[in-house]
mmCIF file of C-alpha atoms and ligand atoms in Angstrom:
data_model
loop_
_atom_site.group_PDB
_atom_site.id
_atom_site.type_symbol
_atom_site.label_atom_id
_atom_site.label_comp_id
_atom_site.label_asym_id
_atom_site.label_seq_id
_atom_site.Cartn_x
_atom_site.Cartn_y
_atom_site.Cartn_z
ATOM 1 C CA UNK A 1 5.041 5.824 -25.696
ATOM 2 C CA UNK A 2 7.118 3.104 -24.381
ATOM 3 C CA UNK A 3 5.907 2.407 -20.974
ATOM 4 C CA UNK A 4 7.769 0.303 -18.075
ATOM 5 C CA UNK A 5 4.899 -0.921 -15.442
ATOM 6 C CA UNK A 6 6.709 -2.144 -12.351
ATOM 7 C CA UNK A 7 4.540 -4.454 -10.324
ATOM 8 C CA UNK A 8 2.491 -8.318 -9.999
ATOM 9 C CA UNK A 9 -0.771 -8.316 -8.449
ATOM 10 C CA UNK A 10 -4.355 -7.075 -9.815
ATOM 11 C CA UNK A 11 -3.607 -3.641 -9.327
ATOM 12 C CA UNK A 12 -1.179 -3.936 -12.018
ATOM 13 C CA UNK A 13 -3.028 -5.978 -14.238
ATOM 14 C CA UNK A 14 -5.994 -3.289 -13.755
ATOM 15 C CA UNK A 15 -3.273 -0.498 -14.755
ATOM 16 C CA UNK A 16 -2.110 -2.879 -17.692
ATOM 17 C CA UNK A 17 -5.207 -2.791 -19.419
ATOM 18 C CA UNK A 18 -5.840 0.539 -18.994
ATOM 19 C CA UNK A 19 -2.426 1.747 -20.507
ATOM 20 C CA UNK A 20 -2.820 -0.883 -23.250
ATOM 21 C CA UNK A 21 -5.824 -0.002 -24.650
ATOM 22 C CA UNK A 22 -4.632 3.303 -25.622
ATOM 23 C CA UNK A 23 -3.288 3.857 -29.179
ATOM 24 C CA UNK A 24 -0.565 5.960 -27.501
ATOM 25 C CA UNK A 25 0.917 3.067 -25.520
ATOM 26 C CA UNK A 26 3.249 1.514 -28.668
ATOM 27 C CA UNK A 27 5.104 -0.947 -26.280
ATOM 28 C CA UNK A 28 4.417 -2.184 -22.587
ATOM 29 C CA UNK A 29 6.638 -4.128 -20.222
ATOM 30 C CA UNK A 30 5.128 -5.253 -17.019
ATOM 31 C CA UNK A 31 8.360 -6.313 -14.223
ATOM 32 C CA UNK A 32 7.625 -9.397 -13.236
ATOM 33 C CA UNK A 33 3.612 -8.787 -13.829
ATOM 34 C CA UNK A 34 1.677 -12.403 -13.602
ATOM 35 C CA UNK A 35 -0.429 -14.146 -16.127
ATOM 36 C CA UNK A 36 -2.649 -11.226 -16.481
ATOM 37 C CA UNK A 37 -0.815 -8.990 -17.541
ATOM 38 C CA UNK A 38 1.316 -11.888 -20.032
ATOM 39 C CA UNK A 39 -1.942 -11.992 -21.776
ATOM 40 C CA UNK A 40 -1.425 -8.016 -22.721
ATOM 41 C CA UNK A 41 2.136 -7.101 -22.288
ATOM 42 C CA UNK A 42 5.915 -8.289 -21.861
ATOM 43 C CA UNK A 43 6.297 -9.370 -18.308
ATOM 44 C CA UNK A 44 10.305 -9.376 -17.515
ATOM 45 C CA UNK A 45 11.307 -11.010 -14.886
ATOM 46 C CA UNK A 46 13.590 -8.068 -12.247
ATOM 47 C CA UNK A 47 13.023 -7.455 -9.203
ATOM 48 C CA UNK A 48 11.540 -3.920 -8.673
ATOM 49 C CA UNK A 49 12.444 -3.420 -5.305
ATOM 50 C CA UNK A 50 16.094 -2.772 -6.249
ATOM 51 C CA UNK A 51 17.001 0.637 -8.072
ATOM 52 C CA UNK A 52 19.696 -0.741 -10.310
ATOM 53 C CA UNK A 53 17.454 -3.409 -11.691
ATOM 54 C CA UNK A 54 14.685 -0.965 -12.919
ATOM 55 C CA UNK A 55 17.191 1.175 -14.161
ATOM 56 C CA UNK A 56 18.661 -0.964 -16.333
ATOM 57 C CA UNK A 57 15.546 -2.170 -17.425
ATOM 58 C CA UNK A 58 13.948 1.059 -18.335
ATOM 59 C CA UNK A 59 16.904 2.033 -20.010
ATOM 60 C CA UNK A 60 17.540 -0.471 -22.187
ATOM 61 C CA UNK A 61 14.134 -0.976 -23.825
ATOM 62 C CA UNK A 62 14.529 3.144 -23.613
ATOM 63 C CA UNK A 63 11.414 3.430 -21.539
ATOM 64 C CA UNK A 64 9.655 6.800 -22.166
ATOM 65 C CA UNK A 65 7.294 6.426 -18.996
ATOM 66 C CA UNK A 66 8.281 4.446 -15.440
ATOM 67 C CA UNK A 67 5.153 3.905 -13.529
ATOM 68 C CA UNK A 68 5.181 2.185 -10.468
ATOM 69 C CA UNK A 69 2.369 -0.121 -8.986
ATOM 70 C CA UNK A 70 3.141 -0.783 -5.368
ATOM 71 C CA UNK A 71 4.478 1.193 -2.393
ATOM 72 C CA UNK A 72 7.715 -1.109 -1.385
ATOM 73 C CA UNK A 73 10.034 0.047 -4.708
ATOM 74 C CA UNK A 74 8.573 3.508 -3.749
ATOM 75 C CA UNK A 75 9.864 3.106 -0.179
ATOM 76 C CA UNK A 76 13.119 1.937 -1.566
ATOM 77 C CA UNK A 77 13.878 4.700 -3.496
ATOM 78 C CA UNK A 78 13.234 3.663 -7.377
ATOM 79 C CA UNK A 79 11.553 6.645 -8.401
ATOM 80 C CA UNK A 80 14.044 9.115 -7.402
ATOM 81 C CA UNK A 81 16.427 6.250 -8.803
ATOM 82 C CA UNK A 82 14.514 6.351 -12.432
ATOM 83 C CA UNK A 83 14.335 10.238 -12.812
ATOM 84 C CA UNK A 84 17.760 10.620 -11.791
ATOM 85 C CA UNK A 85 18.515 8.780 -14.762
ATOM 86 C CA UNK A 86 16.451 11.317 -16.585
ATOM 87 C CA UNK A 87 13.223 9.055 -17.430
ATOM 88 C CA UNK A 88 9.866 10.347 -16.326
ATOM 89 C CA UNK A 89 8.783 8.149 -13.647
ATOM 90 C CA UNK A 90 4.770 8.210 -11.752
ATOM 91 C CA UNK A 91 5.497 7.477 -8.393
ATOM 92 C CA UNK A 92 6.676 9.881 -5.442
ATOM 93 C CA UNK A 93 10.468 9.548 -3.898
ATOM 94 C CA UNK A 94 11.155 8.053 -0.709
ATOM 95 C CA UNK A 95 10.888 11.122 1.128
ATOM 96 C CA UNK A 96 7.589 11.424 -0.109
ATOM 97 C CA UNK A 97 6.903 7.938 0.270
ATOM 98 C CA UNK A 98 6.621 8.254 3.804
ATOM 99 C CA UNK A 99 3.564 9.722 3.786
ATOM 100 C CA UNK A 100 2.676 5.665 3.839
ATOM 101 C CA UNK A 101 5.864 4.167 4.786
ATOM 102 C CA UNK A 102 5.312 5.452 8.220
ATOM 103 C CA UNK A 103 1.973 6.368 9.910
ATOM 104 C CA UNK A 104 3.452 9.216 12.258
ATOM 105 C CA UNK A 105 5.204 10.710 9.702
ATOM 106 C CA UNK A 106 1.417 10.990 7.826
ATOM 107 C CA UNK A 107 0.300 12.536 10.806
ATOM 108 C CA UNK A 108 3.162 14.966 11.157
ATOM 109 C CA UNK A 109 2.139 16.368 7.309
ATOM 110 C CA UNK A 110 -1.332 16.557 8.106
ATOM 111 C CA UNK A 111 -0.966 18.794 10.843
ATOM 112 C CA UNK A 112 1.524 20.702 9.609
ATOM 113 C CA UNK A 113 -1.533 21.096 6.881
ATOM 114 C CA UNK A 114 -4.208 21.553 8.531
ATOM 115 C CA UNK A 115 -5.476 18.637 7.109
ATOM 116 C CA UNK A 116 -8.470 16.602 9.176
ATOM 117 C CA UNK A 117 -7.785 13.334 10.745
ATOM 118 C CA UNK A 118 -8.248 11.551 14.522
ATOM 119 C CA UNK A 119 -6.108 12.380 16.686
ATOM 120 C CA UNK A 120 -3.726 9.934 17.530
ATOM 121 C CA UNK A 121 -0.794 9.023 19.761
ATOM 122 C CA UNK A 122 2.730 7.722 18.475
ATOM 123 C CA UNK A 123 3.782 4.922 21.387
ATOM 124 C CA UNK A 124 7.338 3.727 21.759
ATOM 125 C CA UNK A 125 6.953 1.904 24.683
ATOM 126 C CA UNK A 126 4.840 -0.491 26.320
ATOM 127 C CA UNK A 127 3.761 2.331 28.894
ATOM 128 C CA UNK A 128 2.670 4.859 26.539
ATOM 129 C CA UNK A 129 0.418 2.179 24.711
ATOM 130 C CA UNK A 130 -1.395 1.462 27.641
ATOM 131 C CA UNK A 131 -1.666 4.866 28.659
ATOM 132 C CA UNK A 132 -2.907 5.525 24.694
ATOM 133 C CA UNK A 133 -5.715 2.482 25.083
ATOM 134 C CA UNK A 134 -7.496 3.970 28.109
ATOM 135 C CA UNK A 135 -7.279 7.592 26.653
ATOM 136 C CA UNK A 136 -8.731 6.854 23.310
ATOM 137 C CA UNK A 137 -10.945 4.273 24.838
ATOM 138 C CA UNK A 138 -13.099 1.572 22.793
ATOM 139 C CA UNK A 139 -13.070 0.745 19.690
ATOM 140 C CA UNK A 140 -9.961 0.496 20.031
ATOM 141 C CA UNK A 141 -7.827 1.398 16.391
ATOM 142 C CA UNK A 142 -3.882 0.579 17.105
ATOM 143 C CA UNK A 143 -2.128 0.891 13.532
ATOM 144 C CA UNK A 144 1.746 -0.613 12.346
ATOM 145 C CA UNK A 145 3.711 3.055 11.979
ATOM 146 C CA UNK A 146 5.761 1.228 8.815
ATOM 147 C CA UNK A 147 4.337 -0.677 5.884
ATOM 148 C CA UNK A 148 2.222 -3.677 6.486
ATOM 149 C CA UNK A 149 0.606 -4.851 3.063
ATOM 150 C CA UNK A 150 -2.740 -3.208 4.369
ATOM 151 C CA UNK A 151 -2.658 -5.244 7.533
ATOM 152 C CA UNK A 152 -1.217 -3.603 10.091
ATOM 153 C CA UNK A 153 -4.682 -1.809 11.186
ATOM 154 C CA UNK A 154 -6.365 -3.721 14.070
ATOM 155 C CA UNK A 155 -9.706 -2.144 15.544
ATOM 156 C CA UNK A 156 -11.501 -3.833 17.772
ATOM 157 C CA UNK A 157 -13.576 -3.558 21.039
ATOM 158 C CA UNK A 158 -11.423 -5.837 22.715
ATOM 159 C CA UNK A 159 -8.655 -4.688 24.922
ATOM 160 C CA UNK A 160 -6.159 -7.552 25.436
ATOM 161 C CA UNK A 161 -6.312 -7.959 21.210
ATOM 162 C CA UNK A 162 -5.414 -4.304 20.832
ATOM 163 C CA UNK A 163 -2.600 -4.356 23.577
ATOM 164 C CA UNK A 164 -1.541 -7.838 21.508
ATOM 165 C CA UNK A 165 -1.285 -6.020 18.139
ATOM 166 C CA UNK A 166 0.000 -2.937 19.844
ATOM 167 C CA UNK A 167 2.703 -5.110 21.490
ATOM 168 C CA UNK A 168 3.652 -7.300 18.349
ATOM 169 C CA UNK A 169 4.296 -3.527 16.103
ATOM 170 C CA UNK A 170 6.588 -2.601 19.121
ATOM 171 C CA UNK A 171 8.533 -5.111 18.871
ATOM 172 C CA UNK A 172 8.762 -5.173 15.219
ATOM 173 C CA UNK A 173 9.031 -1.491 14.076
ATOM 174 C CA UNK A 174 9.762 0.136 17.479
ATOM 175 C CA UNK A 175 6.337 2.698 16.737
ATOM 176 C CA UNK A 176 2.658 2.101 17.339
ATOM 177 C CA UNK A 177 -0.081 4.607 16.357
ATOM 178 C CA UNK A 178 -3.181 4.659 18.909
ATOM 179 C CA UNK A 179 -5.845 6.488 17.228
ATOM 180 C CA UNK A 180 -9.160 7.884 17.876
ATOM 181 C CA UNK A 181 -11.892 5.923 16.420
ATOM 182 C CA UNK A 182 -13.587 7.638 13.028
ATOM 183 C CA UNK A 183 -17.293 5.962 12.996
ATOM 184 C CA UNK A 184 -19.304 7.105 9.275
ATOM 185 C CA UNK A 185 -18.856 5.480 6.076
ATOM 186 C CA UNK A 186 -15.353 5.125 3.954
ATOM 187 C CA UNK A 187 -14.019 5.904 0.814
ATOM 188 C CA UNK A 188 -11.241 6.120 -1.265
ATOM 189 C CA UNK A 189 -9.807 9.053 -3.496
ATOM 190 C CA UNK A 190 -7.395 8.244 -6.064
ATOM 191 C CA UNK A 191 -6.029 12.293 -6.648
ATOM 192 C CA UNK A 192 -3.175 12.317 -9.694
ATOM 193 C CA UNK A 193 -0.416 14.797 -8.831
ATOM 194 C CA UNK A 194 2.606 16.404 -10.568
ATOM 195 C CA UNK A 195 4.275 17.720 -7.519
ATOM 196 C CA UNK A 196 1.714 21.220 -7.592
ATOM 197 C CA UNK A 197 -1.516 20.207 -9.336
ATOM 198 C CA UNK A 198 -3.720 17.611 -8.643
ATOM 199 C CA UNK A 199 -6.450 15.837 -10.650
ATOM 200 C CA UNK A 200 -8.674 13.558 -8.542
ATOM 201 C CA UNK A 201 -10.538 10.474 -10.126
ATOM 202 C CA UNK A 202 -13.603 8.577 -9.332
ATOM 203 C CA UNK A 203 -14.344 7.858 -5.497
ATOM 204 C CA UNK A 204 -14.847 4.236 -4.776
ATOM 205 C CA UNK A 205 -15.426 2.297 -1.750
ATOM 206 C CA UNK A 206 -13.597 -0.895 -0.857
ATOM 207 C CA UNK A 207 -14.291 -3.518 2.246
ATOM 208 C CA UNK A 208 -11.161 -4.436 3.994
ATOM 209 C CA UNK A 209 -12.638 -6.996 6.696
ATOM 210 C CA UNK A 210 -12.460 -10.653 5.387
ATOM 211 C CA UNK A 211 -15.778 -11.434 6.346
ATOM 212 C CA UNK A 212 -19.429 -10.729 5.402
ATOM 213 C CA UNK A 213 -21.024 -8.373 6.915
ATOM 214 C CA UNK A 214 -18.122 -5.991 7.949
ATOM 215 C CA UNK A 215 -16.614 -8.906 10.291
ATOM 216 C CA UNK A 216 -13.141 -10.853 10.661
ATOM 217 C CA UNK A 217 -9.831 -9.327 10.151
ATOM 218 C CA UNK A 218 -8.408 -6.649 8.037
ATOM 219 C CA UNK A 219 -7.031 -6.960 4.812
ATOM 220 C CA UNK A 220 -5.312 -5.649 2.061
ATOM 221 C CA UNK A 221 -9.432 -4.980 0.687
ATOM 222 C CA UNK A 222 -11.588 -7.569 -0.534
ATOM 223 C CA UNK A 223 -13.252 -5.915 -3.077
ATOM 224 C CA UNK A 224 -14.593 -2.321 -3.976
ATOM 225 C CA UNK A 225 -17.167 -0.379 -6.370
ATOM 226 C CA UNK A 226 -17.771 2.982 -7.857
ATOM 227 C CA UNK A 227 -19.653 5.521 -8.028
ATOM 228 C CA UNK A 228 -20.936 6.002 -4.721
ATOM 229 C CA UNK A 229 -24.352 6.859 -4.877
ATOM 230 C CA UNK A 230 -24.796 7.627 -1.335
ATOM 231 C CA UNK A 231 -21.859 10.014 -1.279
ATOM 232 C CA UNK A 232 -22.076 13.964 -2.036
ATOM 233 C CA UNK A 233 -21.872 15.336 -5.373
ATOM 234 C CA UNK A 234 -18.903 17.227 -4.968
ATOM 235 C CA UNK A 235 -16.988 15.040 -2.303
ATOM 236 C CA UNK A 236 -13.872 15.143 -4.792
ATOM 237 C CA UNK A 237 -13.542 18.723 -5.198
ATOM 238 C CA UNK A 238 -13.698 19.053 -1.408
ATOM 239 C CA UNK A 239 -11.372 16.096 -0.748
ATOM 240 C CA UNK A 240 -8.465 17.943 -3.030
ATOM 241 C CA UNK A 241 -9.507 21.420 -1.638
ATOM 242 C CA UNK A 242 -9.146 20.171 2.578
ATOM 243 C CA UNK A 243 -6.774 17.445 1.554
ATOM 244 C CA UNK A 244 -5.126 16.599 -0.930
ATOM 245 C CA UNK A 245 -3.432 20.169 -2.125
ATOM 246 C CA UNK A 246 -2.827 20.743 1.102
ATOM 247 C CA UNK A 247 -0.895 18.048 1.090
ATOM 248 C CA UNK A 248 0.729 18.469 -1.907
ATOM 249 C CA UNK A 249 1.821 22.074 -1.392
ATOM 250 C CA UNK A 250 3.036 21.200 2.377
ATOM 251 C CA UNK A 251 4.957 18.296 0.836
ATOM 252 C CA UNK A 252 6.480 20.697 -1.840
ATOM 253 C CA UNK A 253 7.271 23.584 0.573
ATOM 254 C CA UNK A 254 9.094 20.894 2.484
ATOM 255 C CA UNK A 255 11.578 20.348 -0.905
ATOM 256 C CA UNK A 256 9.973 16.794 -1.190
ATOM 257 C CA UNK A 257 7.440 17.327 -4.256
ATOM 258 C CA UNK A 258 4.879 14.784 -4.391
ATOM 259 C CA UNK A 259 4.630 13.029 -7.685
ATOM 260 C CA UNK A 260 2.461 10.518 -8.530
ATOM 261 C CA UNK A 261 -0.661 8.779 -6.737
ATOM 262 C CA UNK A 262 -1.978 10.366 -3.463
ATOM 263 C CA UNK A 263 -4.468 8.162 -2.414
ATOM 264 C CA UNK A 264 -6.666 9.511 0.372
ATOM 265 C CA UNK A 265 -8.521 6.775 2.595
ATOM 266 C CA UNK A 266 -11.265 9.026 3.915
ATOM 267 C CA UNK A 267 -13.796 8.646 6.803
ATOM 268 C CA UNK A 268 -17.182 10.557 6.177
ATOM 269 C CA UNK A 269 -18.184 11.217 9.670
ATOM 270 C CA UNK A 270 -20.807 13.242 11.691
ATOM 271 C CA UNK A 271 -17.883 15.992 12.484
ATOM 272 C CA UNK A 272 -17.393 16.159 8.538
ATOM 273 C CA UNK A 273 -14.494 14.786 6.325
ATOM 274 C CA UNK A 274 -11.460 12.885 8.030
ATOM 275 C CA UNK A 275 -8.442 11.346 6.380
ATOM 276 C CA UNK A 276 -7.755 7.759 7.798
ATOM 277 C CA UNK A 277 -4.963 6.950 5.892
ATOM 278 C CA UNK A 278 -2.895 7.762 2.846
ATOM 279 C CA UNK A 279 -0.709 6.035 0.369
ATOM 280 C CA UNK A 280 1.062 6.382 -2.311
ATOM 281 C CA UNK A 281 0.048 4.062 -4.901
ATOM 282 C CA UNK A 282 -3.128 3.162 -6.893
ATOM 283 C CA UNK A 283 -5.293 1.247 -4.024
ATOM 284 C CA UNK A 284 -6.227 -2.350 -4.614
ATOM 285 C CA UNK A 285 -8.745 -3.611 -5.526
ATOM 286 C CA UNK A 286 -10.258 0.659 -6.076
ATOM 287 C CA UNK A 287 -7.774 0.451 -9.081
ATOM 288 C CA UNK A 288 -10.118 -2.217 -10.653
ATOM 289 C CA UNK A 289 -13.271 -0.634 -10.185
ATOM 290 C CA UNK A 290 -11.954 3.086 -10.998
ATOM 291 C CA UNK A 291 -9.965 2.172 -14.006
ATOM 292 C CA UNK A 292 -13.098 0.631 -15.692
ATOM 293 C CA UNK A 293 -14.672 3.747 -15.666
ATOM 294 C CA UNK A 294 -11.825 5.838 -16.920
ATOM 295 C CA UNK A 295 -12.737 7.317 -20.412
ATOM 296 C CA UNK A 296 -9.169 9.634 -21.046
ATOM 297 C CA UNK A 297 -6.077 8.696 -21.610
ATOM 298 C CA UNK A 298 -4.184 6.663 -18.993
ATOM 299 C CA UNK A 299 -0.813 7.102 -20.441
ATOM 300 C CA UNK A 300 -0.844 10.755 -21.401
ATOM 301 C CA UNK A 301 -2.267 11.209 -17.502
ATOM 302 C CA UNK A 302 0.552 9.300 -15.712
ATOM 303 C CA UNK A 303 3.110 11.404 -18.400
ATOM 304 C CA UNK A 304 1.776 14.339 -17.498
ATOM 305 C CA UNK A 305 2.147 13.964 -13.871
ATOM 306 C CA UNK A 306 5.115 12.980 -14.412
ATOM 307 C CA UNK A 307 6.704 15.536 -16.296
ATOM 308 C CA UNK A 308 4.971 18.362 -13.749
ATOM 309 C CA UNK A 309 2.404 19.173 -16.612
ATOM 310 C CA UNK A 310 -0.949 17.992 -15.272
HETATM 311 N N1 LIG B 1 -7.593 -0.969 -0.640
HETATM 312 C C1 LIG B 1 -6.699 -0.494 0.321
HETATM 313 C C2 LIG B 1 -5.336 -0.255 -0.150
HETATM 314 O O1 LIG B 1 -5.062 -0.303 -1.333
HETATM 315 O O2 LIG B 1 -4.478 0.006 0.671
#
């Protein structure tokens, strides 16, 4: 299988391994990739934010498999851009891609789902987050509605920084999302999907505050582990029975199948299971620590997904 990886950070190198090591991977280009992934694969040097450039790419070196690592080509539309082309491609369309691309549009599906998350308030105006703040109350959680790189979360106990955050997404995207806070541990659920089934994989935890001890500002995650002893047995099979399929089949009903990797950023709380967040790519660094314990096939996975034969 001759498989196109689009993406340059550790995620990607993770995912590079992964789809090397198997004997059905016979040729792997990674666009751009870093120094990782040079050690293991081409890296070509396109940008894969732009539709005609991954086209191109994929079919000149006649690419059997498209997958792709981060959410911004996703947002832009190079999935739906790849399989119009007629080349399998693991990754969900831009419609779909909203489910990360904005926040209130998450919420939206959820409901519509039935699906378990805070409750939350989408601001437009100054006003409204204010009114949001005192409603929801301390600790504060005021979230970016569009894409941020895994920093557009703030929670915090201070008012004036959450009205500051709140204030700066305003201005930049118009949309702020003032949620309830979730207390209860975290964890993430990579679930595989082909637009009907899904197949989850290993939960893992990662720790998104910069500092030790749970303290500083968010990140993109600064590292993660799995398994998680401390979690239930069967927290998978519940996460794709209360979210993830539900999901998938609202997502699907809407004419907007969801292909590819539905990661579900879960709160385990005292009232029982909430979704925090989803998106739509292999998390990072999860995709490190979940990938080393994968023992089937990477490639024939992703292909199968991809194909709608999971
Ligand atoms: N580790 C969080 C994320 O990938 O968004």
């Amino acid at each position: 299988m001759k498989i196109l990886l689009l993406g340059s950070g550790a995620r990607e190198h993770a995912l590079a391994r992964a789809l090397a090591r198997d004997p059905q991977t016979t040729e792997l280009v990674v666009a751009p990739g870093n120094p990782g992934t040079a050690a293991i694969a081409t890296n070509l040097n396109i940008d894969p934010c732009v539709p005609e450039e991954v086209v191109a790419l994929a079919t000149q070196m006649g690419a059997d498999l498209v997958v792709v690592g981060p959410e911004a080509p996703l947002v832009a539309g190079v999935a739906d851009a790849v399989r119009d082309v007629g080349i399998p491609c693991f990754g969900p369309g831009a419609e779909a891609a909203r489910l990360e691309g904005s926040k209130a549009f998450a919420k939206e599906v959820m409901a519509a789902a039935g699906v378990p998350t805070a409750e939350a308030a989408v601001c437009t105006t100054e006003a409204e987050l204010t009114a949001a703040l005192d409603r929801f109350g301390a600790p504060y959680v005021v979230k970016e509605d569009g894409l941020a790189a895994g920093k557009g979360v703030v929670v915090t106990d201070e008012r004036p920084v959450a009205l500051v955050h709140g204030r700066a997404c305003l201005s930049r995207g118009g949309r702020v999302v003032v949620e309830d806070y979730l207390d209860g541990p975290e964890a993430s659920l990579f679930c595989v999907c082909d637009g009907a089934t899904v197949r989850p994989l290993a939960p893992a935890q990662d720790f998104k505050r910069l500092l030790d001890d749970d303290a500083g500002p968010n990140t993109g995650g600064m590292g993660a582990y799995s398994p998680l002893p401390w979690a239930p047995a069967d927290l998978a099979e519940q996460v794709v029975r209360e979210v993830a399929q539900p999901v998938v089949d609202e997502m699907a009903r809407r004419g907007t199948g969801f292909i590819g990797l539905l990661y579900c950023g879960l709160a385990l709380t005292g009232r029982g299971l909430r979704v925090v967040e989803f998106n739509v790519r292999f998390g990072d660094p999860e995709t490190q620590a979940v990938l080393a314990r994968l023992t089937s096939s990477l490639p024939e996975l992703l292909h199968a997904a991809a194909t709608g034969r999971l």
